[in-house]
Amino acid sequence: MFDKFADSLRTYTPKISQQPWWRVAIEAVVLAGILLVLHLPYYSQPTFLDEFDNMIGGNVVAHGGAIYVDYLSQHTPVAYWISALGHLVGAEYFGGQRLFGFAVFSVLLAALYARNARQFGRVPLIIVVVLVSTMHFYNPELSYTVLSDNYQAIMCLFLLFEVVGMGIRRDTSLHRWIIMGVASAFSFGVAFVSAYFIAGAVVTAAVL
């Protein structure tokens, strides 16, 4: 019974898998806009020091400084670099920085959809990215804030889908390992504690 279920998963071909790549890309762009709108209710919600830390460090980098030299931190640097990019495009104040962070989250989630919808289906991926964008109101720990934790979580979703895809399709092709490498580097670059999840994902993929 289990073998039959596993075989059905391997041969599952959602309708979107027959769509041309440009149509999936257009859907992802539209979805990014929708996800940004879904983030807007958090725009004026309270903040705390870790979110300010990212923004201040980003401001230092945007004005020519360097993390660990001009701005001391125990965190890995990628979240500061993303914040610096926001400063460079005009997001100089707190509200602008938060809105820029929400836009980055939305683009990354839309990329997750574009990457995986053809394999897992349109509806399951839409459910995943919408839940990620809306479930913050049920988390009392200010999870909606623009933190490295959220970047890390999205990258871990990339890793999770790649590993599951490897297992279901028996597909260990190079492009999967490239995506896992990029997601792992990004995740570790924003939060070093993601090394534990990355190690688990890579070991699991290696034994598939």
Tab-separated table of N, CA and C in Angstrom, residues 23-36 110:
chain	number	residue	atom	x	y	z
A	23	ARG	N	4.756	31.853	-18.280
A	23	ARG	CA	3.476	31.992	-17.582
A	23	ARG	C	3.657	31.795	-16.083
A	24	VAL	N	4.482	30.821	-15.710
A	24	VAL	CA	4.788	30.625	-14.294
A	24	VAL	C	5.487	31.853	-13.736
A	25	ALA	N	6.377	32.465	-14.534
A	25	ALA	CA	7.086	33.670	-14.095
A	25	ALA	C	6.104	34.824	-13.864
A	26	ILE	N	5.130	34.982	-14.768
A	26	ILE	CA	4.124	36.040	-14.597
A	26	ILE	C	3.297	35.784	-13.335
A	27	GLU	N	2.915	34.533	-13.122
A	27	GLU	CA	2.170	34.191	-11.909
A	27	GLU	C	2.978	34.543	-10.665
A	28	ALA	N	4.285	34.279	-10.704
A	28	ALA	CA	5.140	34.572	-9.552
A	28	ALA	C	5.217	36.071	-9.293
A	29	VAL	N	5.288	36.878	-10.353
A	29	VAL	CA	5.335	38.335	-10.189
A	29	VAL	C	4.037	38.833	-9.558
A	30	VAL	N	2.910	38.366	-10.069
A	30	VAL	CA	1.608	38.761	-9.510
A	30	VAL	C	1.512	38.312	-8.055
A	31	LEU	N	1.966	37.088	-7.786
A	31	LEU	CA	1.920	36.565	-6.423
A	31	LEU	C	2.780	37.390	-5.475
A	32	ALA	N	3.938	37.856	-5.942
A	32	ALA	CA	4.799	38.699	-5.106
A	32	ALA	C	4.057	39.962	-4.682
A	33	GLY	N	3.312	40.566	-5.614
A	33	GLY	CA	2.528	41.751	-5.280
A	33	GLY	C	1.456	41.449	-4.255
A	34	ILE	N	0.777	40.317	-4.414
A	34	ILE	CA	-0.267	39.933	-3.463
A	34	ILE	C	0.335	39.679	-2.081
A	35	LEU	N	1.468	38.999	-2.042
A	35	LEU	CA	2.121	38.710	-0.762
A	35	LEU	C	2.571	39.987	-0.063
A	36	LEU	N	3.036	40.966	-0.840
A	36	LEU	CA	3.407	42.249	-0.234
A	36	LEU	C	2.196	42.904	0.413
A	110	ALA	N	7.747	34.326	-3.637
A	110	ALA	CA	7.300	34.144	-5.023
A	110	ALA	C	8.291	33.283	-5.797
